[in-house]
Structure formats: structure tokens, C-alpha cells
C-alpha atoms as a PDB file:
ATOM      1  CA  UNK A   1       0.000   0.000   0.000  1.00  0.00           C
ATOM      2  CA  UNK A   2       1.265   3.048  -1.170  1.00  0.00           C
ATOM      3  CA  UNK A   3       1.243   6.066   1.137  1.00  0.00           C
ATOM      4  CA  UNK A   4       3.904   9.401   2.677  1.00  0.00           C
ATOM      5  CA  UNK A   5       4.239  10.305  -1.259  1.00  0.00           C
ATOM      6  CA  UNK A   6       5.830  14.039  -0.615  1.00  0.00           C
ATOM      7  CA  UNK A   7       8.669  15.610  -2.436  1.00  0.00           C
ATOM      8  CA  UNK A   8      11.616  18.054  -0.901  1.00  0.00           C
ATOM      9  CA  UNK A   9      14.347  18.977  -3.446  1.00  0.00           C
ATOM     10  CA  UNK A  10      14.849  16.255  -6.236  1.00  0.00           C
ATOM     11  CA  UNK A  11      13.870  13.643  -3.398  1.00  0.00           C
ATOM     12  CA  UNK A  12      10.697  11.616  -3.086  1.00  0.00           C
ATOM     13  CA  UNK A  13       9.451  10.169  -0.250  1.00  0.00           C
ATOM     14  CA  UNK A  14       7.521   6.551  -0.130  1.00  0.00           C
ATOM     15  CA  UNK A  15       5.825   4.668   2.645  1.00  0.00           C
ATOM     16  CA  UNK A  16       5.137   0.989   2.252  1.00  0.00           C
ATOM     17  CA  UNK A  17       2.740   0.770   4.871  1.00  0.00           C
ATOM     18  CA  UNK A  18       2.791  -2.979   5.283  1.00  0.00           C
ATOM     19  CA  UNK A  19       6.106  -3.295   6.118  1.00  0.00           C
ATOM     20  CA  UNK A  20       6.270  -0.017   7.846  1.00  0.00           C
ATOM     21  CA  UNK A  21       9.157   1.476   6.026  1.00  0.00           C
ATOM     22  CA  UNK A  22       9.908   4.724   4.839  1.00  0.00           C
ATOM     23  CA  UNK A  23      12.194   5.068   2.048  1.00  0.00           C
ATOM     24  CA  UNK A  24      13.620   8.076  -0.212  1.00  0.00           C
ATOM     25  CA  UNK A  25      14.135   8.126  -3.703  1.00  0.00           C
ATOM     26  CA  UNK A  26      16.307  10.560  -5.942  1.00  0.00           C
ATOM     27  CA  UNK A  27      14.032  11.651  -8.654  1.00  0.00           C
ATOM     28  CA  UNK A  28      15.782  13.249 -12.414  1.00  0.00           C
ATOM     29  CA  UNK A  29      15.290  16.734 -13.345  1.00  0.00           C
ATOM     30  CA  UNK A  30      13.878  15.488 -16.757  1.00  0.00           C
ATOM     31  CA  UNK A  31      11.926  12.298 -17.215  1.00  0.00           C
ATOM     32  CA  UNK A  32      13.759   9.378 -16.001  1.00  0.00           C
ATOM     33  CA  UNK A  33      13.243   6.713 -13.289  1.00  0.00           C
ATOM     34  CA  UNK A  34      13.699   6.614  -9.406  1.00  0.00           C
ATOM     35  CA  UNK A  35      17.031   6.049  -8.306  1.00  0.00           C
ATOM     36  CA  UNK A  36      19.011   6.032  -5.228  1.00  0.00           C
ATOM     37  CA  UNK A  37      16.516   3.924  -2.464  1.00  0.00           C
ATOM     38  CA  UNK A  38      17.244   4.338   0.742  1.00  0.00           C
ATOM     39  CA  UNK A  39      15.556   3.374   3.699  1.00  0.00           C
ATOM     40  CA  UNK A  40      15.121   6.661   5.732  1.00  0.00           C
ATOM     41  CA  UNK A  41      13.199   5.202   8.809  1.00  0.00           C
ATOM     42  CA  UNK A  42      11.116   2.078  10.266  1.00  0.00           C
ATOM     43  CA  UNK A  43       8.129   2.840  12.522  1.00  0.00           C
ATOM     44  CA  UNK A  44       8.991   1.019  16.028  1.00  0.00           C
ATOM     45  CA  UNK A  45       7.108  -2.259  16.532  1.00  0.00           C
ATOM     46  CA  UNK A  46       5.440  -0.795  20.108  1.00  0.00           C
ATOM     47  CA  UNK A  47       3.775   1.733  18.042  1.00  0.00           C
ATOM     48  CA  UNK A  48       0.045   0.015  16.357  1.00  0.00           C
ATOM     49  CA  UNK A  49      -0.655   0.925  12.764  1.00  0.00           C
ATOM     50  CA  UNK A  50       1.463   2.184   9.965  1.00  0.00           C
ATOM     51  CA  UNK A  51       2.705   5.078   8.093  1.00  0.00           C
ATOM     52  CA  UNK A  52      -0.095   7.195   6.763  1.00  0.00           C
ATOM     53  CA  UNK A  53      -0.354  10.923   4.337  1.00  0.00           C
ATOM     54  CA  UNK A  54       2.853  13.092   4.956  1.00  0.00           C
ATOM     55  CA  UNK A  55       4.908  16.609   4.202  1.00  0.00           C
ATOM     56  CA  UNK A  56       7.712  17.861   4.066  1.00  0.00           C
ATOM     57  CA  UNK A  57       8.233  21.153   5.790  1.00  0.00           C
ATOM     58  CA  UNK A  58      11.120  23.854   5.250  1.00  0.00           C
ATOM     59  CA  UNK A  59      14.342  22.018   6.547  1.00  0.00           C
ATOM     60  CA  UNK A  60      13.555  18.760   5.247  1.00  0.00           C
ATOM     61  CA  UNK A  61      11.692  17.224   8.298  1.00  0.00           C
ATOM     62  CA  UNK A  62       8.968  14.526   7.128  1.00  0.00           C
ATOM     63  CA  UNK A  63       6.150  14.944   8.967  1.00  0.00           C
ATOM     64  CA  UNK A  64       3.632  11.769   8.899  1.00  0.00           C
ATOM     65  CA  UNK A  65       0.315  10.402   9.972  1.00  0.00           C
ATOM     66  CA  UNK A  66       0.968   7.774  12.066  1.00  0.00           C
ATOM     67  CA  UNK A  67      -2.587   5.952  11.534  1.00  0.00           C
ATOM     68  CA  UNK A  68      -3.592   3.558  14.463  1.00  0.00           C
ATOM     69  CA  UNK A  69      -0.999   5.430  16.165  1.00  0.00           C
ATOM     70  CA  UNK A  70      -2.809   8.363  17.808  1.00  0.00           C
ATOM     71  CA  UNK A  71      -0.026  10.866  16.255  1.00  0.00           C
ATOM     72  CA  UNK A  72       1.649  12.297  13.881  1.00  0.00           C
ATOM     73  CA  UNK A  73       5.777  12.395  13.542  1.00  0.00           C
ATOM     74  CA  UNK A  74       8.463  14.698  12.247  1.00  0.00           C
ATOM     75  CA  UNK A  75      11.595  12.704  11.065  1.00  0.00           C
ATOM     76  CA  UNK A  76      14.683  13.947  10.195  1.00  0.00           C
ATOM     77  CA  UNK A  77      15.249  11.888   7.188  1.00  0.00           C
ATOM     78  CA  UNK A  78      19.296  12.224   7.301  1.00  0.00           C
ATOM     79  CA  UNK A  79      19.166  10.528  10.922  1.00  0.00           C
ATOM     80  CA  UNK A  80      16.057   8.679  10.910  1.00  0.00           C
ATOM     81  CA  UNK A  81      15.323  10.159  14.334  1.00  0.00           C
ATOM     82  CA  UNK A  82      11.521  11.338  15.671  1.00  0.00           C
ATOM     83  CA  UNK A  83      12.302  14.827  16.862  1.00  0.00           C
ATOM     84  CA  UNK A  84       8.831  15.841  17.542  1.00  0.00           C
ATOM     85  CA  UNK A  85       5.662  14.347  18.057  1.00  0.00           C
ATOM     86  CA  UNK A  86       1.861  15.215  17.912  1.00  0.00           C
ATOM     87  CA  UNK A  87      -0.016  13.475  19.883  1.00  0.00           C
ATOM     88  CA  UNK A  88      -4.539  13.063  19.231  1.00  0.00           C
ATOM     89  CA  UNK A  89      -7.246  12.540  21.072  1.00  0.00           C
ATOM     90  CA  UNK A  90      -8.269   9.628  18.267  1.00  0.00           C
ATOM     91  CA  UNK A  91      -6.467   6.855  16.636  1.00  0.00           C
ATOM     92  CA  UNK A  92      -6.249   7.592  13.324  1.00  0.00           C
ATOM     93  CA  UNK A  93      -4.795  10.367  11.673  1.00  0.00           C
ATOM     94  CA  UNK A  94      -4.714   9.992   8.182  1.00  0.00           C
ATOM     95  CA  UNK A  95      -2.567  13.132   6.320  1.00  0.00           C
ATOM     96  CA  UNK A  96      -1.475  16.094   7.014  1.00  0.00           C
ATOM     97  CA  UNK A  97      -0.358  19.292   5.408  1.00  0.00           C
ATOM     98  CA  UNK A  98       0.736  23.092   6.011  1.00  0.00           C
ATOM     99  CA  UNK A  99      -1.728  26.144   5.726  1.00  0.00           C
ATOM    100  CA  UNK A 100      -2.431  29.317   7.419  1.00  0.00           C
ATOM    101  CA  UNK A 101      -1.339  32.877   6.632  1.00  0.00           C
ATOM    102  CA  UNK A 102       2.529  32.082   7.434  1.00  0.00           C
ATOM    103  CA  UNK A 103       2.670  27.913   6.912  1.00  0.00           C
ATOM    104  CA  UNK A 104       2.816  27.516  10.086  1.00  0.00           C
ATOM    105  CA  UNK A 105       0.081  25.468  10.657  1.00  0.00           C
ATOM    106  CA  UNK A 106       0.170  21.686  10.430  1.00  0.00           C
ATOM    107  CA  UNK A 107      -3.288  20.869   9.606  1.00  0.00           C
ATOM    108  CA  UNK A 108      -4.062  16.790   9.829  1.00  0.00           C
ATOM    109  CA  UNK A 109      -7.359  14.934   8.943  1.00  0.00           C
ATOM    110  CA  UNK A 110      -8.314  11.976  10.827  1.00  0.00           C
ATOM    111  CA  UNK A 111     -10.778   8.929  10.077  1.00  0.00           C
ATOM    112  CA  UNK A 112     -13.312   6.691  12.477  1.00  0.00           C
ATOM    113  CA  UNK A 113     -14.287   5.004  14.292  1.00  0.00           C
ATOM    114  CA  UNK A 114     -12.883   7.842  16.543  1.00  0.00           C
ATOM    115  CA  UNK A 115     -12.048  10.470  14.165  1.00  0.00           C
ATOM    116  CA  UNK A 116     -13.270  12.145  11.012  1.00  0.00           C
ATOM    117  CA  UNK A 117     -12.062  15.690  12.028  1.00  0.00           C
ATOM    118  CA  UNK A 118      -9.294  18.256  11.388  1.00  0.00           C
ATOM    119  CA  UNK A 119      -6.997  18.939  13.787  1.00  0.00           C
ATOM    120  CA  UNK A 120      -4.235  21.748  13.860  1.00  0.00           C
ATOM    121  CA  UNK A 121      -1.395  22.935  15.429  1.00  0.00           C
ATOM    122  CA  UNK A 122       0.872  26.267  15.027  1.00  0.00           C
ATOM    123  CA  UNK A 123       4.831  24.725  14.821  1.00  0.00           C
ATOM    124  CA  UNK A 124       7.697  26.500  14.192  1.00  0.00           C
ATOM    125  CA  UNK A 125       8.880  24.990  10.980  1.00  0.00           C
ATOM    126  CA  UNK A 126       7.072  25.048   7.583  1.00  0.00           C
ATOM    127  CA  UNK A 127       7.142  24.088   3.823  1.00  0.00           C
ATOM    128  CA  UNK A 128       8.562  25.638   1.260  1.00  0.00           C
ATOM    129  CA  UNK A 129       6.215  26.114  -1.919  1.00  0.00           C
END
């Protein structure tokens, strides 16, 4: 299942969200294929669910849904580390993206049982357009 699908530079970000791995992929200027996979993080086996929507802010962080989770991640994709988390009141965020006047808001949809809102939350980081 394809999912995290967001682009930063010439790099391309892909979640398989069956095997819970989040990879990059250097993408050519003109037509061409994917090259250069890497594996950029694996969502820890305490954590339920998988890898959901996601977006890349100003500095290169991936931020993504964590669905069955109850949250949504930044990762830095050069260390693979979480360096901040967003945690919901439901299980199942499904995307998220930047909005408001200065992109500073990380706006993320949810699904049911539980959800089926929007959520947001000012951060100090945001995406480049």
C-alpha cells in the first residue's frame, strides 16, 4: 500500500505501509526513473498501525500520519530520528499538510471510528512552496 508520497528537493518520499518502512528516492530533473533507495526510517514495533499521508516542511523534516498510532511524527530523514511528536485525542490520523497565513500550521485529517475531524497545530517549521 502506497502512502507518505511528498517531495523536498529532487527527493521523493515513499511509505510501504505494510512493512512499515519509509524510504527516499532521488528523482531526475527530466523524465527518467527513481534512483538512489534508501531506507530513511522504520516505525517502532510498540507503536500500532502504519505510516499514513505526509509533508515535508522547510528544513527537510517529514512529517507523517501515524494511523492507528494516535499521532503524527516529524523525522529527520538524514538521521532517521523522531524529533517531535503530535499526539490526538483519536487513533487515526490519516494526512497532514501546512496552511495558514505564514505555513505555520500543520493541519491533519483523521478517520473513524474515533475520528473524522481536522486537527491543527501552530509549529515552528514550515514548507517551502
Amino acid at each position: 500500500v502506497s502512502n507518505c508520497i511528498c517531495f523536498y528537493d529532487r527527493v521523493m518520499y515513499f511509505c510501504d505501509t505494510p512493512t512499515r518502512k519509509v524510504y527516499a528516492f532521488d528523482y531526475p530533473e527530466a523524465n527518467g526513473p527513481l534512483t538512489n533507495r534508501r531506507l530513511i526510517w522504520t516505525m517502532p514495533s510498540n507503536l500500532a498501525g502504519g505510516p499514513d499521508g505526509a509533508q515535508v516542511d522547510s528544513d527537510g523534516g517529514l512529517w507523517m500520519a501515524l494511523s492507528g498510532a494516535g499521532r503524527v511524527v516529524r523525522v529527520d530523514p538524514s538521521t532517521g530520528s523522531i524529533t517531535h511528536t503530535i499526539h490526538l485525542p483519536v487513533n487515526s490520523p490519516t494526512s497532514c499538510t501546512f496552511g495558514g497565513p505564514n505555513l505555520d500550521v500543520l493541519f491533519i485529517t483523521t478517520r473513524g471510528p474515533d475520528g473524522g475531524g481536522i486537527y491543527h497545530v501552530t509549529i515552528q517549521v514550515q514548507l517551502i512552496l
